[in-house]
mmCIF file of C-alpha atoms and ligand atoms in Angstrom:
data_model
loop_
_atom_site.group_PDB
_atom_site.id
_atom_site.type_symbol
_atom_site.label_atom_id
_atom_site.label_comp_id
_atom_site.label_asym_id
_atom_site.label_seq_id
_atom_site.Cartn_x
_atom_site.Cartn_y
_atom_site.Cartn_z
ATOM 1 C CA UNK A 438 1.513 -94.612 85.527
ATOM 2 C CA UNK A 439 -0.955 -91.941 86.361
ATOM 3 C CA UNK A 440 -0.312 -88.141 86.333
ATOM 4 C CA UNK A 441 -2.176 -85.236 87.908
ATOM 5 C CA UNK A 442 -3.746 -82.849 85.771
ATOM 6 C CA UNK A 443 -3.509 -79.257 85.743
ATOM 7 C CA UNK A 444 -5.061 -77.125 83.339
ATOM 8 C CA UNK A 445 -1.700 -75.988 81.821
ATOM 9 C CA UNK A 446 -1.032 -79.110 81.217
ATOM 10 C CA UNK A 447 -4.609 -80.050 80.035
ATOM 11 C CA UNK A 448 -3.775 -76.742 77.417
ATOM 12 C CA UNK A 449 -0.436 -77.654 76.384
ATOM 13 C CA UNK A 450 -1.633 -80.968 75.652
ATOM 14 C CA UNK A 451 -4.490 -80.587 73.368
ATOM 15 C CA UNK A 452 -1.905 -77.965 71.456
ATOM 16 C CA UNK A 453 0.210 -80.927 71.095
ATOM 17 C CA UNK A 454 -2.977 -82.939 69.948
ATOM 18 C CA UNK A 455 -3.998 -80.706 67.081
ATOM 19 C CA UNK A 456 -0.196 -80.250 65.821
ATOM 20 C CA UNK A 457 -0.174 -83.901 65.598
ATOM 21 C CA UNK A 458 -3.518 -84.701 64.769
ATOM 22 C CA UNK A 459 -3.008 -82.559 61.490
ATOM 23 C CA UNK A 460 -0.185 -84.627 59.993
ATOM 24 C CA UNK A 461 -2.467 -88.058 60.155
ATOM 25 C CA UNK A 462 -5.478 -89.641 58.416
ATOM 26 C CA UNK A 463 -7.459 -91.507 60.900
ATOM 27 C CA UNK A 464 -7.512 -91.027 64.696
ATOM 28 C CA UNK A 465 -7.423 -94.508 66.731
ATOM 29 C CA UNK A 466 -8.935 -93.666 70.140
ATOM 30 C CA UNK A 467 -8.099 -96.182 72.671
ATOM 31 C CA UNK A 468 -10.681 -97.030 75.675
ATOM 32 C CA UNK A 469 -10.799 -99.328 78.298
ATOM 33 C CA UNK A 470 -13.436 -102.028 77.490
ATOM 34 C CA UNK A 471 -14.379 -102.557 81.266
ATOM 35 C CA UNK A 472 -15.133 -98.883 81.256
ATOM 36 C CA UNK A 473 -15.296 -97.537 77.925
ATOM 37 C CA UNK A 474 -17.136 -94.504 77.993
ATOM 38 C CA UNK A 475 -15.643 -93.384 81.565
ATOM 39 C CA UNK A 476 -12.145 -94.059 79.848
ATOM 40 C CA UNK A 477 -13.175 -92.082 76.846
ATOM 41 C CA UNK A 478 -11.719 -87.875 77.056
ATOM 42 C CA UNK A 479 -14.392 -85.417 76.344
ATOM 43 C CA UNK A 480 -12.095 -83.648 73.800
ATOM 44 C CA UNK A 481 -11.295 -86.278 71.387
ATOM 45 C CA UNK A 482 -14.591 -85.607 68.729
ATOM 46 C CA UNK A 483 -13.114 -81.729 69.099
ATOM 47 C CA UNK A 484 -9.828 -81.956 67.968
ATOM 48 C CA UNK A 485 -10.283 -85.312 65.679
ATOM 49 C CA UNK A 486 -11.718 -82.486 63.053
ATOM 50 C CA UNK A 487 -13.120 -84.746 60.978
ATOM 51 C CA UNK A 488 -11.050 -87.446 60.560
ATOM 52 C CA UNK A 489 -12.100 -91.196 60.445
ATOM 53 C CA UNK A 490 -11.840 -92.629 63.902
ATOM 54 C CA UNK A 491 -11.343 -96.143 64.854
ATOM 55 C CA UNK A 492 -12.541 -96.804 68.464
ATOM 56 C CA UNK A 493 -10.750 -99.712 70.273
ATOM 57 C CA UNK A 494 -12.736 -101.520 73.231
ATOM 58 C CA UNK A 495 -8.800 -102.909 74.601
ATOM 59 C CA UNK A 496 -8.131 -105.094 77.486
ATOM 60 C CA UNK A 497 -11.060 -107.212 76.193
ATOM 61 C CA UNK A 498 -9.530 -110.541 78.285
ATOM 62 C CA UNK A 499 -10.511 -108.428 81.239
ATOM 63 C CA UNK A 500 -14.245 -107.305 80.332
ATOM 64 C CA UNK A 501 -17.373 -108.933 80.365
ATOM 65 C CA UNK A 502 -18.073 -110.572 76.783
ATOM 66 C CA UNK A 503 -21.795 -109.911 76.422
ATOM 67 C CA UNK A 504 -21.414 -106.367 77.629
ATOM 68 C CA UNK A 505 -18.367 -105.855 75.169
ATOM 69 C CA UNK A 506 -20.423 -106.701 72.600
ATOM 70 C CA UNK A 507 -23.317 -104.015 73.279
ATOM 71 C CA UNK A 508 -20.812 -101.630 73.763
ATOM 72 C CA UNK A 509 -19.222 -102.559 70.143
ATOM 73 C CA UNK A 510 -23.033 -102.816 69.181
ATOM 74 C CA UNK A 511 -23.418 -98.864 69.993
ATOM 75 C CA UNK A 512 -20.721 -97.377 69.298
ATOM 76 C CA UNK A 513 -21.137 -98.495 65.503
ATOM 77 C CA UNK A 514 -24.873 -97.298 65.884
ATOM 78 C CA UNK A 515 -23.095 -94.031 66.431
ATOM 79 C CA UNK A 516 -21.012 -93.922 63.273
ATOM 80 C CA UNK A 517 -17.422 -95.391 65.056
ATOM 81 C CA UNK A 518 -15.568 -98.120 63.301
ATOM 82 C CA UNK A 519 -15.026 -100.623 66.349
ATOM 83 C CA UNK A 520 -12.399 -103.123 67.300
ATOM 84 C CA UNK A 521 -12.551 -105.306 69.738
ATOM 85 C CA UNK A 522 -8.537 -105.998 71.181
ATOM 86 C CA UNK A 523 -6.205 -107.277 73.753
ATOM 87 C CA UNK A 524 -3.038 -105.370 73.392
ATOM 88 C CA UNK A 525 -0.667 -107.640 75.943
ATOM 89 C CA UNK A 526 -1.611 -110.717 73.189
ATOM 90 C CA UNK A 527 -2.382 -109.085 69.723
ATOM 91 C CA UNK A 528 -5.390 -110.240 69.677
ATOM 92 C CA UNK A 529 -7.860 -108.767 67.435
ATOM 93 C CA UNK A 530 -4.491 -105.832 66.273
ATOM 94 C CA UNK A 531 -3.978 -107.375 63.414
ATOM 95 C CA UNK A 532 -7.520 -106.394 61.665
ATOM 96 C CA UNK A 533 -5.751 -102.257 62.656
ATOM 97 C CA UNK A 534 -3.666 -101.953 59.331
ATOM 98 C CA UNK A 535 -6.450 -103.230 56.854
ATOM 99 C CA UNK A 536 -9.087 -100.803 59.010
ATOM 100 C CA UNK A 537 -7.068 -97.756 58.577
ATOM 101 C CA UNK A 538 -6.441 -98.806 54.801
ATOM 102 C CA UNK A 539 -10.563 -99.162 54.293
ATOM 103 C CA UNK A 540 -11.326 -95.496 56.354
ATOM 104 C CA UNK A 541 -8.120 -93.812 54.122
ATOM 105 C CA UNK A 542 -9.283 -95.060 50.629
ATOM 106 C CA UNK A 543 -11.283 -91.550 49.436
ATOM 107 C CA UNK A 544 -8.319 -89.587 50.949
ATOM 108 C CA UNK A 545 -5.727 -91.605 48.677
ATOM 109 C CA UNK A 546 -8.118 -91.583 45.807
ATOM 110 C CA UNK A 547 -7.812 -86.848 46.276
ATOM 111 C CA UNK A 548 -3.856 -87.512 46.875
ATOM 112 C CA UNK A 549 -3.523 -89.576 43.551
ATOM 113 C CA UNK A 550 -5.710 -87.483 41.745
ATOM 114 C CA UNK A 551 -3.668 -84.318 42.329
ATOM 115 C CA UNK A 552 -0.692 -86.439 41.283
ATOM 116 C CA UNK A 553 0.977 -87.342 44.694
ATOM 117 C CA UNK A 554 2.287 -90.961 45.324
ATOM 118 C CA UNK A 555 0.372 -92.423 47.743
ATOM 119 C CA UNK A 556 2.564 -92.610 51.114
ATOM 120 C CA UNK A 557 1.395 -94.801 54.486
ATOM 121 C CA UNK A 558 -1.848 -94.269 56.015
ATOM 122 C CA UNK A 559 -0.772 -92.571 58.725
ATOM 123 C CA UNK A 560 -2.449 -92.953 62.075
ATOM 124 C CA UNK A 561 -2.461 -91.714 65.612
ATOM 125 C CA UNK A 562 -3.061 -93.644 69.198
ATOM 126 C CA UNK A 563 -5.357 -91.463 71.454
ATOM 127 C CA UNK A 564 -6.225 -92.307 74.501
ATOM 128 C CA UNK A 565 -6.133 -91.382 78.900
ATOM 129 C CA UNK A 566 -3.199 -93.011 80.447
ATOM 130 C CA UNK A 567 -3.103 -96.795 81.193
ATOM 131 C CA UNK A 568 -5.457 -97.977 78.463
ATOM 132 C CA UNK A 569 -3.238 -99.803 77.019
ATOM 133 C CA UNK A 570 -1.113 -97.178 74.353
ATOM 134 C CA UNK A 571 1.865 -98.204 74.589
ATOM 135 C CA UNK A 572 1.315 -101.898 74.569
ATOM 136 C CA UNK A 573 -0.784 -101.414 71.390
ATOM 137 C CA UNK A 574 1.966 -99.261 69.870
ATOM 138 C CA UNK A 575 4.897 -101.932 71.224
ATOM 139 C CA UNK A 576 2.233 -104.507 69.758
ATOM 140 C CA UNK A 577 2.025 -103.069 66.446
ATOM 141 C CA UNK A 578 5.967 -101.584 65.625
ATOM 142 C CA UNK A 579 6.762 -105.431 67.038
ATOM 143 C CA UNK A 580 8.958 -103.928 69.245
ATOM 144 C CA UNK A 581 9.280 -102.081 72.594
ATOM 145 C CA UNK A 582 9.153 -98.563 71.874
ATOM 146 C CA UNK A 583 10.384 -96.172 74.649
ATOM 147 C CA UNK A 584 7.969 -94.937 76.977
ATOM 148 C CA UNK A 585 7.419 -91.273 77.447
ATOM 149 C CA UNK A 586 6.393 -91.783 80.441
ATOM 150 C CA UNK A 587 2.795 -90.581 80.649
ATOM 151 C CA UNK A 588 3.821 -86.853 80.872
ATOM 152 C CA UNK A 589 1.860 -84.258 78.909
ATOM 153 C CA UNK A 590 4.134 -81.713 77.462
ATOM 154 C CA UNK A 591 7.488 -83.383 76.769
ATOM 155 C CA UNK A 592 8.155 -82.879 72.970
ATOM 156 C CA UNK A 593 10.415 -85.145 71.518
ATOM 157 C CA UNK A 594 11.601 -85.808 67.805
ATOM 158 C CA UNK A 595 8.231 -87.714 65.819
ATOM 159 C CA UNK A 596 8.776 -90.973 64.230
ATOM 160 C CA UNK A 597 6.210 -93.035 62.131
ATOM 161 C CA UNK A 598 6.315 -96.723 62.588
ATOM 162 C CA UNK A 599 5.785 -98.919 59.581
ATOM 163 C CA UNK A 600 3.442 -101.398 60.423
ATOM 164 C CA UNK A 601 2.227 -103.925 57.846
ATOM 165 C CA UNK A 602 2.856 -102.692 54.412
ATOM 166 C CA UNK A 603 0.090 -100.028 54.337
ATOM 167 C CA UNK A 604 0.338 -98.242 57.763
ATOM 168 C CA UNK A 605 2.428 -95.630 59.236
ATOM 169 C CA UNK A 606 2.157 -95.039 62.952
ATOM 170 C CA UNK A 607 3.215 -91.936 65.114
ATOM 171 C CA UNK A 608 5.786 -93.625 67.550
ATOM 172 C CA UNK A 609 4.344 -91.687 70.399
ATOM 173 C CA UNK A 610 0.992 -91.813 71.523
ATOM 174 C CA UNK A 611 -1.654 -89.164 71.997
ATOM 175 C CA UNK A 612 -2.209 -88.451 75.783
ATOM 176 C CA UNK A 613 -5.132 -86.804 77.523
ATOM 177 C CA UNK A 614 -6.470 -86.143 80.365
ATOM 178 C CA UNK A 615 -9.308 -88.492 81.750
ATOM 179 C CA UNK A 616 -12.996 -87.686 82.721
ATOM 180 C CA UNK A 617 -13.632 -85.484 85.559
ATOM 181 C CA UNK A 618 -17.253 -84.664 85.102
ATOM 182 C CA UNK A 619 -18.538 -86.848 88.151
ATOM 183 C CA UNK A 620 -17.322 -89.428 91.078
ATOM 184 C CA UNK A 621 -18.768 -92.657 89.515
ATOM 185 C CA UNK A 622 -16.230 -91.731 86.500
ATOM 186 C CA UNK A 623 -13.277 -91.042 89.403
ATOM 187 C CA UNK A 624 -14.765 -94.605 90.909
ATOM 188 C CA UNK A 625 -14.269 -96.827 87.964
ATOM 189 C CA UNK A 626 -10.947 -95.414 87.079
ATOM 190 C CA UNK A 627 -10.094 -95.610 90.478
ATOM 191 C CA UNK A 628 -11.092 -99.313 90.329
ATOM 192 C CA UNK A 629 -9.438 -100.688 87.123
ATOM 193 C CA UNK A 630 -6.060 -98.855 88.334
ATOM 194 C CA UNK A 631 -6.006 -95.372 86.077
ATOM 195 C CA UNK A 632 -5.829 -93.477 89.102
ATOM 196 C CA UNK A 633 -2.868 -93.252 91.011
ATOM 197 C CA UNK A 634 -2.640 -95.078 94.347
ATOM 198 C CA UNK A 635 -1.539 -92.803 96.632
ATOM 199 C CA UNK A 636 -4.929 -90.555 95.511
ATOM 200 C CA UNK A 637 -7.786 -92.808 96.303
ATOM 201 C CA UNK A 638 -9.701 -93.928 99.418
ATOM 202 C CA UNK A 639 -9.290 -97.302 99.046
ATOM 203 C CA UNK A 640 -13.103 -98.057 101.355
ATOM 204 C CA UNK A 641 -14.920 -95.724 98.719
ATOM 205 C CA UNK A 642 -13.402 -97.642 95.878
ATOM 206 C CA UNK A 643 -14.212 -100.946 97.189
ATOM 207 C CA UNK A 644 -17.830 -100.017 98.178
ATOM 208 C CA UNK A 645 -18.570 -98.836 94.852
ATOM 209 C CA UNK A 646 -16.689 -102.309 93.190
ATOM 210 C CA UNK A 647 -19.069 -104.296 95.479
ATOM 211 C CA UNK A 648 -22.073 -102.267 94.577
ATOM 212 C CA UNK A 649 -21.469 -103.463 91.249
ATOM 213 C CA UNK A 650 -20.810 -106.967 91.729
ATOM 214 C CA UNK A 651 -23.527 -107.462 93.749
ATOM 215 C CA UNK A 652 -26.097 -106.112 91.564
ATOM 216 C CA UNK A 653 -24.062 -107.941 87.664
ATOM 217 C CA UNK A 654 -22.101 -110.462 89.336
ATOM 218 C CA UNK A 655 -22.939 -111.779 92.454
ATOM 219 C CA UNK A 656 -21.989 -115.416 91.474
ATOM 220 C CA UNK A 657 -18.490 -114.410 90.731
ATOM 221 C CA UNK A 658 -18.198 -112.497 94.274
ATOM 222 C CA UNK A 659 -19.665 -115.631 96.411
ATOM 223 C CA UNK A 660 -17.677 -117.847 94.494
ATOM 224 C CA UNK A 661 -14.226 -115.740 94.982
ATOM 225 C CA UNK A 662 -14.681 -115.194 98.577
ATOM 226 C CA UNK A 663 -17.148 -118.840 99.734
ATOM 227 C CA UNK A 664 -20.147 -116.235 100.602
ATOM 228 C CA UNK A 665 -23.406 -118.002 100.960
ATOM 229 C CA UNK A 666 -26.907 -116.697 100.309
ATOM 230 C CA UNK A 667 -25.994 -114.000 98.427
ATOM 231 C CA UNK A 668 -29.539 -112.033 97.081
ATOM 232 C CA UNK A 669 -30.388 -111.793 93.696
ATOM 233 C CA UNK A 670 -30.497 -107.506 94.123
ATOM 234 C CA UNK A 671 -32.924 -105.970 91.238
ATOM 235 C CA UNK A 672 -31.901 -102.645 92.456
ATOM 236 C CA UNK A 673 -29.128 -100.969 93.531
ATOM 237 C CA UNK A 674 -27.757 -102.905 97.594
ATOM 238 C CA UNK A 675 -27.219 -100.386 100.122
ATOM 239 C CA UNK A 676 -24.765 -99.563 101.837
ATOM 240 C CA UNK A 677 -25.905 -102.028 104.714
ATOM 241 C CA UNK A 678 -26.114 -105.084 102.464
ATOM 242 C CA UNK A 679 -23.106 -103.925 101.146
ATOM 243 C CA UNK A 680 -21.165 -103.762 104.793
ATOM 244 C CA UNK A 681 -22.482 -107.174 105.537
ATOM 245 C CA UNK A 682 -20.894 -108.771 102.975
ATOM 246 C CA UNK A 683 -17.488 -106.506 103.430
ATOM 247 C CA UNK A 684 -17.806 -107.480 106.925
ATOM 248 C CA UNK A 685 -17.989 -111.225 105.564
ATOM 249 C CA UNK A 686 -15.292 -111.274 103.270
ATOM 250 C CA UNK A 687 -12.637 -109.724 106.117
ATOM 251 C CA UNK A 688 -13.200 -112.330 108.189
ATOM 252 C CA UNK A 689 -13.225 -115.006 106.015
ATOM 253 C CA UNK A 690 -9.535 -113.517 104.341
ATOM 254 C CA UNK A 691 -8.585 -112.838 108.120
ATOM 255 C CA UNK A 692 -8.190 -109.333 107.141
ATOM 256 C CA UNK A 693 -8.675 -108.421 111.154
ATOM 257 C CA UNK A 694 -8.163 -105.992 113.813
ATOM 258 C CA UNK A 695 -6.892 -106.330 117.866
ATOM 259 C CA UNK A 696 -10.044 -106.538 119.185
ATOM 260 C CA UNK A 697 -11.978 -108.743 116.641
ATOM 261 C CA UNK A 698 -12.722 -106.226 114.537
ATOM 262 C CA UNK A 699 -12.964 -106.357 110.849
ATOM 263 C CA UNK A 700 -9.795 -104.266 109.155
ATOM 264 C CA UNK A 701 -11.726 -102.355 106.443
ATOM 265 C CA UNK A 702 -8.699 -100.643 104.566
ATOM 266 C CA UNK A 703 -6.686 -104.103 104.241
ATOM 267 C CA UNK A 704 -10.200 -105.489 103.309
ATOM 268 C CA UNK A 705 -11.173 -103.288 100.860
ATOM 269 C CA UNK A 706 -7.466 -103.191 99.582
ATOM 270 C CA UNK A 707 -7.659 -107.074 98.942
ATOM 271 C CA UNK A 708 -10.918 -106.404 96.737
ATOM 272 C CA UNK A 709 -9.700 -104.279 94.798
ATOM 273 C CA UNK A 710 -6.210 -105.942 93.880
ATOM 274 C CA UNK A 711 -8.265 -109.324 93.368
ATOM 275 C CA UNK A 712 -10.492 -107.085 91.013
ATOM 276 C CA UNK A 713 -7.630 -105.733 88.679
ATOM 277 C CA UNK A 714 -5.911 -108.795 89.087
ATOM 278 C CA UNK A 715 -8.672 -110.781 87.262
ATOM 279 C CA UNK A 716 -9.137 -113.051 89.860
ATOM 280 C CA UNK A 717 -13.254 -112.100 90.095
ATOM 281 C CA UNK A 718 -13.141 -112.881 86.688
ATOM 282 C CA UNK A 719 -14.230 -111.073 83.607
ATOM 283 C CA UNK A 720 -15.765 -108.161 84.906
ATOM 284 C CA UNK A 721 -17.878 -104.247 83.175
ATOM 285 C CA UNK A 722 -17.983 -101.921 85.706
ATOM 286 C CA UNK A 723 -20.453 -100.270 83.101
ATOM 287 C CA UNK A 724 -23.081 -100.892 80.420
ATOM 288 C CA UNK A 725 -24.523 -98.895 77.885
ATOM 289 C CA UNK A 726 -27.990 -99.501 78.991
HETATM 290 P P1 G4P B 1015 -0.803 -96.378 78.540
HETATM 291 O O1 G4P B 1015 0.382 -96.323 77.621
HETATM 292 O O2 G4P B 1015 -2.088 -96.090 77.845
HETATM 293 O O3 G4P B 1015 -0.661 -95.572 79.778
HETATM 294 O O4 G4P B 1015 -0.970 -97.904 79.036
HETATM 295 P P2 G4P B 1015 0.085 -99.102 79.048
HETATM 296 O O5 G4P B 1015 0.349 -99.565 77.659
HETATM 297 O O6 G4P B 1015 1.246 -98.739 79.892
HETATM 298 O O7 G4P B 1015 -0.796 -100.216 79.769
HETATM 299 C C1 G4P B 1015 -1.255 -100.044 81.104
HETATM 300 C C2 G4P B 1015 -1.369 -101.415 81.740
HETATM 301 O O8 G4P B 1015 -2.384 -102.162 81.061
HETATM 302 C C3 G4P B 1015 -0.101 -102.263 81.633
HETATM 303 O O9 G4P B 1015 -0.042 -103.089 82.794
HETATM 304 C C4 G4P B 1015 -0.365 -103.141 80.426
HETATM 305 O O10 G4P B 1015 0.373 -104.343 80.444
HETATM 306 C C5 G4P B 1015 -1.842 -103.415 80.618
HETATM 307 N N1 G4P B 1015 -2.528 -103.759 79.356
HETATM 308 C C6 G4P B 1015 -2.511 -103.091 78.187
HETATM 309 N N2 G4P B 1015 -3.308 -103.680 77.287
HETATM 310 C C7 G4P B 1015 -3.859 -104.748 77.912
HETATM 311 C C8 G4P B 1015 -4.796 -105.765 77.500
HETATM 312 O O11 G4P B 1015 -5.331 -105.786 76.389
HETATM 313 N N3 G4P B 1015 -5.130 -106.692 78.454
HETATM 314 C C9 G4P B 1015 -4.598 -106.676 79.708
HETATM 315 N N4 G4P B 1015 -4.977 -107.640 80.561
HETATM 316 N N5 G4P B 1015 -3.727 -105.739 80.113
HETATM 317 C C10 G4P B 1015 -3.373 -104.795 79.227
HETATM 318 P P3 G4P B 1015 0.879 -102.716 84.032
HETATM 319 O O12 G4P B 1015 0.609 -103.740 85.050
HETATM 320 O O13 G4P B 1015 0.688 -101.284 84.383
HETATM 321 O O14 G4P B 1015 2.305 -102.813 83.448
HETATM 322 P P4 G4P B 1015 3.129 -104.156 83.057
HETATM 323 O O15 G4P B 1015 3.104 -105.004 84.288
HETATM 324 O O16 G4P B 1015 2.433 -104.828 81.902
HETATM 325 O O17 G4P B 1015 4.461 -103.618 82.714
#
């Protein structure tokens, strides 16, 4: 799923961007609605040169509703055309073609002008690995296309994808690299699973997922894990209030140590796979505000 980064890779892949970014008419940038500006690559308004650009808040069934909707809310204060979607069940993809035929119509009106027939709109999936590209892409071509695998770099042979009667689709999506700026970014990628594994300190994560369910959702949290007496935090809990209730949940999952004492990695481990596994509930890990 998740790739490291180097900056020859970061080069070769914005190359590949603008090569491919030249042969469509409207850029679909892909976020993660749960974290949709910490999802969002810092190159994207660079190389889009111009174009229209659809942004698409995806895995919606995961994200908090009323924050979803101020997200949509400013985004389209800033000029973007918005879509709310969940790739795994179509929902909300089938508004895509008709979109892309709206944002295309001055660029067919120049083509038929100068006497061209008008062709496909032709659009491109951008996004940072795991937010959901190739689903949408599988989701739209109503089949499974093959999956490149995540890796910047590899060139193969471009197909469009007919989708609807209006749209043509490049078969591969556009990858790129993810935020790097600062470690509440590497924490909520970390969190919804965009960051491999095998990189992350599992504790960290977890302390900075219960930060934020404290302070948005602590009914959720006391719910999941029986907690009582949670407090109503107006500011950010610190890391003591936030031990306490680690502490609490360990020993009421029996996530324990020889000794009595609490196992924090299995712990914070079980928080974090109960997080991406939706079983907190529908969860932001940020809002515009
Ligand atoms: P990518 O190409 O951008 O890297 O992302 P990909 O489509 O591989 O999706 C990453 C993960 O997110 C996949 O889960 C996929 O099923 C899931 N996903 C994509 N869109 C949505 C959505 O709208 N809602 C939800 N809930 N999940 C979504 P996975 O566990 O990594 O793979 P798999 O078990 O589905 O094979």
């Amino acid at each position: 799923m998740s790739i490291q980064w180097y900056p020859g890779h970061m080069a070769k892949a914005k190359r590949q961007m603008i090569e491919k970014i030249k042969l469509i008419d409207v850029v679909i940038e892909l976020v993660d609605a749960r974290i949709p500006e910490s999802s969002r690559n810092p190159l994207v308004d660079e190389i889009s040169s111009g174009k229209p650009r659809i942004l698409i808040l995806n895995k919606v069934d995961m994200a908090d509703d009323r924050v979803t909707i101020s997200w949509a809310k400013k985004y389209e204060e800033q000029g973007y055309s918005v879509l709310k979607v969940n790739a795994q069940t179509g929902a909300g993809t089938k508004n895509i073609p008709d979109l892309v035929h709206r944002l295309t119509v001055d660029k067919r009106a120049k083509l038929e002008n100068k006497g061209f027939n008008s062709r496909g709109d032709r659009a491109l999936i951008l996004g940072i690995p795991n937010v959901g590209k190739s689903t949408l892409i599988n989701r739209l071509a109503n089949k499974k296309i093959a999956k490149i695998g995540n890796r910047p770099g590899i060139t193969t042979a471009q197909q469009w994808i007919k989708v609807g009667k209006t749209m043509e689709l490049l078969d591969t999506p556009g990858i790129l690299w993810p935020k790097f700026e600062d470690q509440s970014v590497g924490l909520k990628l970390a969190a919804t699973g965009a960051i491999k594994d095998d990189l992350l300190d599992f504790q960290d994560v977890s302390v900075f997922l219960l930060k934020c369910l404290l302070l948005h959702y602590p009914h959720e949290l006391s719910k999941r894990y029986n907690l009582n007496d949670l407090p109503q935090f107006e500011v950010e809990p610190t890391i003591d209030d936030i031990v306490t209730v680690l502490d609490d949940i360990g020993k009421r999952r029996g996530c324990m140590m020889s000794g009595g004492y609490i196992d924090y990695d299995r712990t914070a481990e079980l928080i974090i796979r109960e997080f991406r596994g939706e079983k907190l509930g529908k969860i932001s890990l940020e809002r515009p505000e």
